[in-house]
Coordinates of C-alpha atoms in Angstrom, one line a residue:
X37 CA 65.3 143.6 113.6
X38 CA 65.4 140.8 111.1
X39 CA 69.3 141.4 109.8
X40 CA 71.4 138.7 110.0
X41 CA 74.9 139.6 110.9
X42 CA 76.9 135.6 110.5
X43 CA 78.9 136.6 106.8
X44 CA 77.0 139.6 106.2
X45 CA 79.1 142.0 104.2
X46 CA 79.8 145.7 104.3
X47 CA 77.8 146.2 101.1
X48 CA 74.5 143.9 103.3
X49 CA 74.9 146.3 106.3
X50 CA 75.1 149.4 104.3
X51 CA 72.3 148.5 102.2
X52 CA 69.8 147.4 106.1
X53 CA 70.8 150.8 106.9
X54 CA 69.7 152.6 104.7
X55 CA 66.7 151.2 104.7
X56 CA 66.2 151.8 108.5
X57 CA 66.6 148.0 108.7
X58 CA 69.5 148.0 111.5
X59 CA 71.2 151.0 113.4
X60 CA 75.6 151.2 114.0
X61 CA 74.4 150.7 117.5
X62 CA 72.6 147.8 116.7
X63 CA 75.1 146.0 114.7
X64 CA 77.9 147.0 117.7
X65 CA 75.0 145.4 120.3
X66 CA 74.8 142.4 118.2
X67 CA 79.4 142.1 118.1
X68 CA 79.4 142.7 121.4
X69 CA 76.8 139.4 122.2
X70 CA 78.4 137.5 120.4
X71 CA 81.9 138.6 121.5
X72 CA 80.0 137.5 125.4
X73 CA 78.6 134.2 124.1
X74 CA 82.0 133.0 121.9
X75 CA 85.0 134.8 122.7
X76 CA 84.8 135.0 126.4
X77 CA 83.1 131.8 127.1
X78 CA 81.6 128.5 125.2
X79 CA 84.9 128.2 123.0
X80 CA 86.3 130.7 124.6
X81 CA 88.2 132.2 121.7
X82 CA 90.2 134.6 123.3
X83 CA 90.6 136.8 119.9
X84 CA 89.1 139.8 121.1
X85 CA 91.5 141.9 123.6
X86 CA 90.1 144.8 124.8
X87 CA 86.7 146.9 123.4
X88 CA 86.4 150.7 123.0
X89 CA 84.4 151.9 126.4
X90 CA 83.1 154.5 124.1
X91 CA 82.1 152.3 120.7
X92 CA 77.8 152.4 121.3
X93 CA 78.4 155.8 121.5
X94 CA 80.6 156.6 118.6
X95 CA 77.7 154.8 116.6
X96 CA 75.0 156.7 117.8
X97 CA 76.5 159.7 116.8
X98 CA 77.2 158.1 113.5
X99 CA 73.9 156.9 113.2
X100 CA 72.9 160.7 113.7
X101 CA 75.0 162.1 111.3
X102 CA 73.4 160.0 109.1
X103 CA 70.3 160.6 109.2
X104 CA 70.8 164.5 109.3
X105 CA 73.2 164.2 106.4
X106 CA 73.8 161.1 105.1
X107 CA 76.2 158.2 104.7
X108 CA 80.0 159.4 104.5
X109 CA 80.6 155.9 102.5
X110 CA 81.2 152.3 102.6
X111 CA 82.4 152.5 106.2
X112 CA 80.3 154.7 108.1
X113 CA 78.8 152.8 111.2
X114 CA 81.2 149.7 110.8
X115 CA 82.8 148.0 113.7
X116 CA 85.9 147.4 113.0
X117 CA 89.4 145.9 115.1
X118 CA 92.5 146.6 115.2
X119 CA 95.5 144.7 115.7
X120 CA 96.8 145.5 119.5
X121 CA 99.8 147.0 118.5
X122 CA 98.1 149.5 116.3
X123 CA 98.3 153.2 118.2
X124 CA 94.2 154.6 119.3
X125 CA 94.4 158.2 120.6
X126 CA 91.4 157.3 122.8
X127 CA 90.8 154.9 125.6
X128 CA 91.9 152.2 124.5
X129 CA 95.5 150.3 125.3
X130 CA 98.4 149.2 123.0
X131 CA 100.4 147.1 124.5
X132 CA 101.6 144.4 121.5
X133 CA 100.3 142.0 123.7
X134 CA 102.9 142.4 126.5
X135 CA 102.3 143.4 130.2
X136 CA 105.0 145.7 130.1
X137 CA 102.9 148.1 128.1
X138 CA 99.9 147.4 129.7
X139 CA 99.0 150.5 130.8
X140 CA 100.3 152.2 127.8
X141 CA 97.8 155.4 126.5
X142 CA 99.0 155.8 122.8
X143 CA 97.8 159.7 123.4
X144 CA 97.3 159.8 119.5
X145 CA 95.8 157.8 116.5
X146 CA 98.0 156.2 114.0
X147 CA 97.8 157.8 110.9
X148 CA 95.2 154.7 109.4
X149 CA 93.2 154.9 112.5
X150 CA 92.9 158.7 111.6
X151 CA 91.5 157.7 108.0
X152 CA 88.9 155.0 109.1
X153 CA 87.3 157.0 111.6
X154 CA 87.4 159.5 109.2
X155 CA 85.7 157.1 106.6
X156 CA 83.0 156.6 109.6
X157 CA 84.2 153.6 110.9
X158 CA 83.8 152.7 114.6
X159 CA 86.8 151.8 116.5
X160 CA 85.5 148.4 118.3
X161 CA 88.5 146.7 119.8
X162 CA 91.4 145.7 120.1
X163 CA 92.7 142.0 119.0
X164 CA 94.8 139.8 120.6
X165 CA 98.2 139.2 118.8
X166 CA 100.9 137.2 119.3
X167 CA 103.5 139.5 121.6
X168 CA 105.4 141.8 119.7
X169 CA 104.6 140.3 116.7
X170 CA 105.9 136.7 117.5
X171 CA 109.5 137.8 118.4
X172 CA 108.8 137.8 121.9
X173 CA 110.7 134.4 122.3
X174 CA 111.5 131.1 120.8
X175 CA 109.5 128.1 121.1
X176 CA 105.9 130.4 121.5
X177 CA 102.7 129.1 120.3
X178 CA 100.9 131.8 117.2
X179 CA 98.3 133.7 118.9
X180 CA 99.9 133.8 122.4
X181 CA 100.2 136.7 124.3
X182 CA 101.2 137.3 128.5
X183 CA 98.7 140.4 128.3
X184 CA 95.9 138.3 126.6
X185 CA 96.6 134.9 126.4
X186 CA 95.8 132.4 123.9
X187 CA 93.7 133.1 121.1
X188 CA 92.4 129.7 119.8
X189 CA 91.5 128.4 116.1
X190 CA 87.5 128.5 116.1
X191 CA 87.9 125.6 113.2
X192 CA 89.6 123.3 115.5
X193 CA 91.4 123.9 118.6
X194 CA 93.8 121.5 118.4
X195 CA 95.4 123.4 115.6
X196 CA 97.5 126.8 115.5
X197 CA 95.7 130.2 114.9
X198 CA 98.6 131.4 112.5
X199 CA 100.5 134.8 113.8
X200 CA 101.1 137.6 114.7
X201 CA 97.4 138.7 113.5
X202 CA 95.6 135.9 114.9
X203 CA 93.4 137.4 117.2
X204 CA 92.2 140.1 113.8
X205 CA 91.7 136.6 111.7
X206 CA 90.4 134.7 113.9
X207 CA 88.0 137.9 115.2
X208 CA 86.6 138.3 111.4
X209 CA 86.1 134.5 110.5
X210 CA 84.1 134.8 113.8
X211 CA 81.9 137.3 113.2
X212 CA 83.2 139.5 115.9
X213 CA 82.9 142.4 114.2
X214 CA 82.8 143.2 110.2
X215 CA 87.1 143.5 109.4
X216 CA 89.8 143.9 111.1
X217 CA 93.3 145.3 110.8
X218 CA 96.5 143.2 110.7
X219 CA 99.9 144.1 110.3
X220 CA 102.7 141.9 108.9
X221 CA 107.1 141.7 108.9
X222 CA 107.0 138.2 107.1
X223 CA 103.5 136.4 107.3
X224 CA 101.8 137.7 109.7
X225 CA 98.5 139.0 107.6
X226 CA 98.9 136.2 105.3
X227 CA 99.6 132.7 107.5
X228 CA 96.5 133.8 110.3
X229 CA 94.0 134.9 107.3
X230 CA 95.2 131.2 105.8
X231 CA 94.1 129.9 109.4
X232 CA 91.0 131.6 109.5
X233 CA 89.3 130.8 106.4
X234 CA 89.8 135.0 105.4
X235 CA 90.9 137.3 103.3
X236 CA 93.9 139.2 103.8
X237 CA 95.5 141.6 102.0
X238 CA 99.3 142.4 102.6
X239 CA 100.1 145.6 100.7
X240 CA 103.6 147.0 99.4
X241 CA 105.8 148.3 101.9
X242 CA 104.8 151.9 100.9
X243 CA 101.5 151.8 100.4
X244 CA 99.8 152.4 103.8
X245 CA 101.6 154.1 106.2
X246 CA 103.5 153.3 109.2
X247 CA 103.3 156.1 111.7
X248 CA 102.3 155.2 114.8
X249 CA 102.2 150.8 114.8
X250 CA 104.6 149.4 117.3
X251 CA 107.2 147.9 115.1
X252 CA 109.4 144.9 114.3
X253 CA 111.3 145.7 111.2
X254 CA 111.4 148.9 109.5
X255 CA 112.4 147.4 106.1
X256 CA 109.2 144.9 106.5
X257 CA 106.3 145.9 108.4
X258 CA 103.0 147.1 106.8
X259 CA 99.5 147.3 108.2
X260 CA 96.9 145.7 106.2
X261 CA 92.7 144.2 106.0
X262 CA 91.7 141.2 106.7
X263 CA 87.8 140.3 106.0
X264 CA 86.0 137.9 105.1
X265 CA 85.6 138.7 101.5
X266 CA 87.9 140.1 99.1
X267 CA 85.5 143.3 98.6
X268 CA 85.3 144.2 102.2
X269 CA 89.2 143.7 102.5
X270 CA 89.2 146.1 99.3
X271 CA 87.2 148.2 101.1
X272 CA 89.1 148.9 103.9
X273 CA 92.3 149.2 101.6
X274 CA 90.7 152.1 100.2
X275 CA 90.0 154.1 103.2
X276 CA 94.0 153.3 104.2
X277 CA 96.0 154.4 101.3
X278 CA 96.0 158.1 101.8
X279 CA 100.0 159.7 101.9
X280 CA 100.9 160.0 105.3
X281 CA 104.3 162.3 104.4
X282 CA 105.7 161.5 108.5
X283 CA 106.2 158.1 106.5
X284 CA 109.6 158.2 104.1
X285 CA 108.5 154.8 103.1
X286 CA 105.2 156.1 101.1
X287 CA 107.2 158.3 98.6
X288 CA 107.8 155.0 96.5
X289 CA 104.3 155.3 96.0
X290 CA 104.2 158.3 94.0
X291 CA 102.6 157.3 91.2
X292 CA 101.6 153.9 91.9
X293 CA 98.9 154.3 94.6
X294 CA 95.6 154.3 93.3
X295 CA 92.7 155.9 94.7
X296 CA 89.8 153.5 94.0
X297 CA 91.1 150.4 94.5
X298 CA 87.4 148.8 93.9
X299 CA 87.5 149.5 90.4
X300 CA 89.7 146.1 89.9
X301 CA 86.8 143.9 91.4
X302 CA 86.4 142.7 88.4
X303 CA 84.4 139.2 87.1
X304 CA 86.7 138.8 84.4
X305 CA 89.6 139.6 86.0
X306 CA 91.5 135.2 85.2
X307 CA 90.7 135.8 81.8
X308 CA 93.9 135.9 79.8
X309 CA 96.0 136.3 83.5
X310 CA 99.2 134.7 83.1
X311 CA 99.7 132.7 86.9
X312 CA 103.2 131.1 87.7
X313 CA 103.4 128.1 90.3
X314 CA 106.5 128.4 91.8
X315 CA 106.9 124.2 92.5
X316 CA 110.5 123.7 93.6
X317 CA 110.7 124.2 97.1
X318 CA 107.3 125.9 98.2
X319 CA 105.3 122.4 98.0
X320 CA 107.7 120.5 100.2
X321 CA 105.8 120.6 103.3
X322 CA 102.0 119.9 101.4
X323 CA 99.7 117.1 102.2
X324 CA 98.2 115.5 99.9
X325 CA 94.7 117.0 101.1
X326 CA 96.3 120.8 100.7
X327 CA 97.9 119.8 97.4
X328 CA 94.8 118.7 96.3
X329 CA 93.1 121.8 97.7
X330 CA 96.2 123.7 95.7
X331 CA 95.3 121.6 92.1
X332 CA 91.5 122.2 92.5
X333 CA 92.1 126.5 92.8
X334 CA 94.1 125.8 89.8
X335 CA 91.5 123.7 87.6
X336 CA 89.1 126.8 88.8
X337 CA 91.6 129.3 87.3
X338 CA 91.9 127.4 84.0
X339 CA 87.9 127.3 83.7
X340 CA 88.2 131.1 84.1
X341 CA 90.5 131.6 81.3
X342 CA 94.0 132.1 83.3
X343 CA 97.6 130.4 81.4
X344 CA 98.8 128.8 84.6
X345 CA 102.7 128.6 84.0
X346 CA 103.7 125.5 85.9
X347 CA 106.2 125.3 86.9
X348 CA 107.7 129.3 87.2
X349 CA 110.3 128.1 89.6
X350 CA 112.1 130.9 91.1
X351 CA 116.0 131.1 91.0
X352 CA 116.9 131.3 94.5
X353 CA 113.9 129.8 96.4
X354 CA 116.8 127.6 98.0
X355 CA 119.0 130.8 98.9
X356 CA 117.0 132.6 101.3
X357 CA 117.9 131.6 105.0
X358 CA 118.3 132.8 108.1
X359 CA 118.4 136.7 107.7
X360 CA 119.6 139.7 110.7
X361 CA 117.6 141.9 109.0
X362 CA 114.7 141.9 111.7
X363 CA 116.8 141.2 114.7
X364 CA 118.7 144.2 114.0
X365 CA 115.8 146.0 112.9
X366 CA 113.8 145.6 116.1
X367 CA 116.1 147.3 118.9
X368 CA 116.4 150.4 116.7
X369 CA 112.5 150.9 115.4
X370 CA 111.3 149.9 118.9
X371 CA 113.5 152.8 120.5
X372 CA 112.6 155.0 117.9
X373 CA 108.2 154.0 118.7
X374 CA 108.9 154.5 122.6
X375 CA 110.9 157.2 122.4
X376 CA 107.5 159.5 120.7
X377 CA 104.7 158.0 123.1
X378 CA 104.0 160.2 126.0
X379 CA 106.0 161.1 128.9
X380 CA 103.8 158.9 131.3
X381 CA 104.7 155.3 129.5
X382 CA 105.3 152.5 131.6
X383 CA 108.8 151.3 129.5
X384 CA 110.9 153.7 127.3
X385 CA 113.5 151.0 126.2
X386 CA 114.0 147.4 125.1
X387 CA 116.0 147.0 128.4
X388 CA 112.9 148.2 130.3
X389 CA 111.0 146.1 128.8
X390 CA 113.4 142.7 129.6
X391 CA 113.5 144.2 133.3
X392 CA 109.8 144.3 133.6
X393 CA 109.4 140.6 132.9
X394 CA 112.0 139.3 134.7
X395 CA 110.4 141.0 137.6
X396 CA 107.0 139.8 137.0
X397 CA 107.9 136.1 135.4
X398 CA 105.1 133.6 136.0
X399 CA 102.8 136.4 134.4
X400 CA 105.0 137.1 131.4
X401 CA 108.0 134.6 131.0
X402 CA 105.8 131.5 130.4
X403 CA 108.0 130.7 127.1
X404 CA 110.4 133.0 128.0
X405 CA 112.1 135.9 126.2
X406 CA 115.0 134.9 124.6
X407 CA 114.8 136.9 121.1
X408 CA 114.3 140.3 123.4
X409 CA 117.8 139.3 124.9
X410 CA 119.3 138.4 121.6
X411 CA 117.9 142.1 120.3
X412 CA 119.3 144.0 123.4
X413 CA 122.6 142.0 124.2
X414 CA 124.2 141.6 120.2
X415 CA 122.8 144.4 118.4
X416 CA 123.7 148.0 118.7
X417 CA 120.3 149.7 117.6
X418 CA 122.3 151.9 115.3
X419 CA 121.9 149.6 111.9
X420 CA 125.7 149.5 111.5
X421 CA 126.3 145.9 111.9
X422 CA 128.4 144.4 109.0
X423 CA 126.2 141.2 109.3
X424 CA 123.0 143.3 108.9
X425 CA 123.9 145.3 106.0
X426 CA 125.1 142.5 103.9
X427 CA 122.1 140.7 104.7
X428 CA 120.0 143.3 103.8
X429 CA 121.8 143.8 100.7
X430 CA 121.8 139.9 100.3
X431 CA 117.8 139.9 100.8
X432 CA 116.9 142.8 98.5
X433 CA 119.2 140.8 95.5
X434 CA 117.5 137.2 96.2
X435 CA 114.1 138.1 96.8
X436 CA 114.1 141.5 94.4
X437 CA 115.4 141.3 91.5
X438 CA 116.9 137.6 90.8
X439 CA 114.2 136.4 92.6
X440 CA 110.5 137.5 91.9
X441 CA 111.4 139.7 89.5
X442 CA 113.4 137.5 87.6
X443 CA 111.0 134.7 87.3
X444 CA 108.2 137.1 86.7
X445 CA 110.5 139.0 83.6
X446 CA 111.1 135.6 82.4
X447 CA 107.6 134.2 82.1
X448 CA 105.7 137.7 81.6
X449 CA 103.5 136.9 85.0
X450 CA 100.6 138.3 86.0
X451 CA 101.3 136.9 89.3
X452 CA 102.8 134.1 91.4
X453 CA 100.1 131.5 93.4
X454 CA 101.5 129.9 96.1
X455 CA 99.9 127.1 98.6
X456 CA 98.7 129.1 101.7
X457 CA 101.6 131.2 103.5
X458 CA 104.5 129.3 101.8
X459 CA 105.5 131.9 100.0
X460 CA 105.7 134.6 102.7
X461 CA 109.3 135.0 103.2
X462 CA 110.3 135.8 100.1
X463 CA 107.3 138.3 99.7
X464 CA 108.0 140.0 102.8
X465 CA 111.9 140.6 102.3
X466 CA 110.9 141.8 98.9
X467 CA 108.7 144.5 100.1
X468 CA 105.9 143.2 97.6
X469 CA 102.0 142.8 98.0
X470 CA 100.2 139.4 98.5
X471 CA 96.3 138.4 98.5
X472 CA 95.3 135.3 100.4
X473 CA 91.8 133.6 99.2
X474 CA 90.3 131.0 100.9
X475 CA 90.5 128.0 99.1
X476 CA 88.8 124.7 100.9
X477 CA 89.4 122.6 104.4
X478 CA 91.2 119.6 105.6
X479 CA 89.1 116.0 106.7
X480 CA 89.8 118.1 110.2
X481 CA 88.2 121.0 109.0
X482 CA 91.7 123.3 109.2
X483 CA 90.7 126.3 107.0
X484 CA 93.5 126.4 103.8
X485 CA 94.1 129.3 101.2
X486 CA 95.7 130.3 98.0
X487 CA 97.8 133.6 97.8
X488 CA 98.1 135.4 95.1
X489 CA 102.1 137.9 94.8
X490 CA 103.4 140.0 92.5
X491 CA 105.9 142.8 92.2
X492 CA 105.8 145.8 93.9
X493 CA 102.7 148.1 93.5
X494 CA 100.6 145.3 91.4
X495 CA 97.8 145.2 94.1
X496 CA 95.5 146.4 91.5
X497 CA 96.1 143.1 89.1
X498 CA 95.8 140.6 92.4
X499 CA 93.0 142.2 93.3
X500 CA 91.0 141.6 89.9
X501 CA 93.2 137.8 89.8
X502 CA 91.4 137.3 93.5
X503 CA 88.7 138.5 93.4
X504 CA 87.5 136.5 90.3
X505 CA 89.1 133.3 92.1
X506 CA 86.7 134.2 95.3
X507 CA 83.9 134.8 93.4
X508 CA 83.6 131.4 91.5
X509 CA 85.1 129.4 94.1
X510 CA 83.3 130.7 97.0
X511 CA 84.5 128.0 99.6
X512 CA 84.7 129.9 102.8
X513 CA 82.2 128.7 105.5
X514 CA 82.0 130.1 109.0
X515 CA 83.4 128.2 112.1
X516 CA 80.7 126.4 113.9
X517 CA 81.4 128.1 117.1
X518 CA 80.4 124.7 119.0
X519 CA 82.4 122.5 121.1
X520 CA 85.0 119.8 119.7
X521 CA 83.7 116.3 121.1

């Protein structure tokens, strides 16, 4: 077998298989070396959690089924990972990274788990995550979890892996496996896929369902890919987007949701695209190396016909603080995610959870768990706090409509770019979609990307916008996998 896996693409693998080139098996074989040789030791990555006991077998009968009657599409015989709070009605755990859940048997796929392994794919792994989605405790490094540990960035140690979807970034700029699936409340598909050198795409609240991810916020959590190019991440958005109706949050869709989002993959797609730079307040923390990073994607843009609109300042960039929304938020969608798992689950509570570590603390308190005891001692799970509504209310106003919406009105945007994650607060309170791109490096080789953001539902115009970006600029390079001297 002559296939060379390092940055080969869905379209590369689908294409060897056809030919009779490489087998599923053989392309799980060849993840799970390299998972042995990377993840678990030289490096020692740590971004892989657990693998599927049954993944060679899953491919063999895929690789049957297509040779008996054909490919089912883009997917079928992919290895892909999910995110380890992500529900898997099969051998494998979801714990969100936490002892506590350990031992935890979903009993039943999550509704996108459902559509990729109907689309053929094959359920590798699990990734490591930061535990429960980075509101575990204060103070906790991205990528650290007491169940798994920390998972490390492959570009240089030294620095942070992004969270709470490190160990899915990190996994796909590694070549663990072909994509991955993230999930993000406020950043965390964008800032890890910034960290990794990936793509990430972090859909509308309402677009892909909910059912059956261990949540932090109801408002603000949505599952999304992460691959290493914008295709594959398109891709795997296709085969997620079906209407789970167990979701209230996908009726906004109606209407919206395409079916084929690989349609917008389009060459041409900068030409004519009006871009806003939203300058005051989301450059403040640049180096000169990522601003310069940030004015080269820009110059690339221009060359491809885009208006770049610079500044498009948005109105209340300096309004948006310190929101209850996800404190709140937490208590009563945890409850709500324990309370359908089956009968047997180790923890049924937030208060079970808190009593677990504290009876096991020098294997799960090592930064301890002080946002868990802000979520069970000063909020009632019941969403009627007087500080949480008028934050919500607050949040929807600055980030909706005089914030995004407003600048975007004003300028008649295409879309906003904004340096790496920067602009992932606002995006995320807003409920809107964002597309990270890879964009170039540091002088210490830390990995730094450009994010395209619009309003609600405009995936399909930041999909053409990135995907013409990726295809002239095409910076990303994979980690070197070898020790730092």
């Amino acid at each position: 077998m002559s296939v060379e896996i390092v940055e080969a693409t869905i379209a590369d693998i689908q294409a060897a298989m056809e030919q009779g080139d490489m087998t599923s098996r053989e392309l799980v074989l060849l993840y799970m070396e390299r998972i042995a040789d990377h993840d678990k030791n030289g490096l020692t990555i740590n971004s892989v959690l657990e693998l599927n006991p049954d993944a060679l077998f899953i491919a063999d009968a895929l690789d049957a089924e297509r040779a008996s009657r054909g490919s089912r599409g883009p997917l079928h015989g992919i290895p892909i990972l999910l995110k380890d709070n992500i529900n898997t009605g099969d051998k494998l755990h979801t714990s969100a990274g936490s002892l506590a859940l350990a031992g935890l048997y979903a009993g039943e796929d999550a509704f996108i788990v459902k559509q990729l392994r109907e689309a053929g794919a094959v359920i590798l792994g699990k990734a490591n995550m930061t535990e429960f989605a980075n509101f575990m405790t204060e103070g906790m490094p991205s990528g650290y979890s007491s169940r798994g540990g920390q998972v490390l960035n492959a570009y240089n140690i030294s620095e942070p892996t992004g969270g709470s979807s490190s160990g899915s970034g990190v996994a796909v700029s590694c070549n663990f496996c072909m994509a991955a699936i993230g999930t993000e409340t406020s950043g965390s598909i964008i800032n890890p896929a910034n960290l990794s050198s990936t793509v990430g795409i972090k859909p509308t609240v309402g677009l892909v369902s909910r059912s059956g991810i261990l949540p932090l916020s109801n408002s603000q959590d949505t599952a999304g890919p992460m691959a290493r190019t914008v295709t594959d991440a398109v891709v795997l958005l296709d085969a997620l987007v079906q209407v789970d109706d167990a979701d209230p949050a996908m009726g906004s869709s109606l209407g919206k949701r395409q079916t084929n989002y690989a349609q917008f993959l389009q060459l041409g797609g900068l030409e004519g695209a009006r871009i806003g730079v939203p300058r005051d307040y989301y450059f403040e923390e640049l180096t000169p190396e990522q601003l310069d990073i940030f004015d080269q994607a820009l110059r690339t843009m221009r060359e491809l016909g885009a208006e770049i609109i610079d500044p498009a300042n948005i109105p209340t960039a300096r309004q948006i603080v310190y929101s209850s929304v996800i404190l709140n938020e937490f208590k009563a969608s945890l409850h709500a995610y324990l309370s359908a798992l089956p009968s047997n689950a180790p923890v049924r509570s937030l208060a079970e959870i808190i009593a677990f570590n504290e009876a096991h603390p020098e294997q799960t308190l090592k930064y301890g768990q002080t946002l868990l005891l802000l979520a069970e001692n000063n909020t009632s799970g019941t969403l009627t706090e007087t500080q949480y509504l008028k934050d919500r209310l607050t949040d929807l106003r600055l980030c909706q409509v005089e914030g995004i919406d407003a600048v975007m009105n004003e300028h008649r945007l295409d879309a906003l770019l904004f340096p790496a994650d920067f602009g992932s607060r606002i995006t995320a309170r807003a409920g809107y979609p964002s597309v990270i791109v890879p964009a170039g490096y540091t002088s210490a080789g830390v990995p730094f990307g450009v994010t395209f953001s619009g309003k609600a539902y405009s995936e399909p115009r930041l999909i053409q916008l990135a995907y013409a970006y990726e295809q002239r600029s095409k910076v990303r390079r994979a980690p070197s996998l070898k020790s730092f001297i």
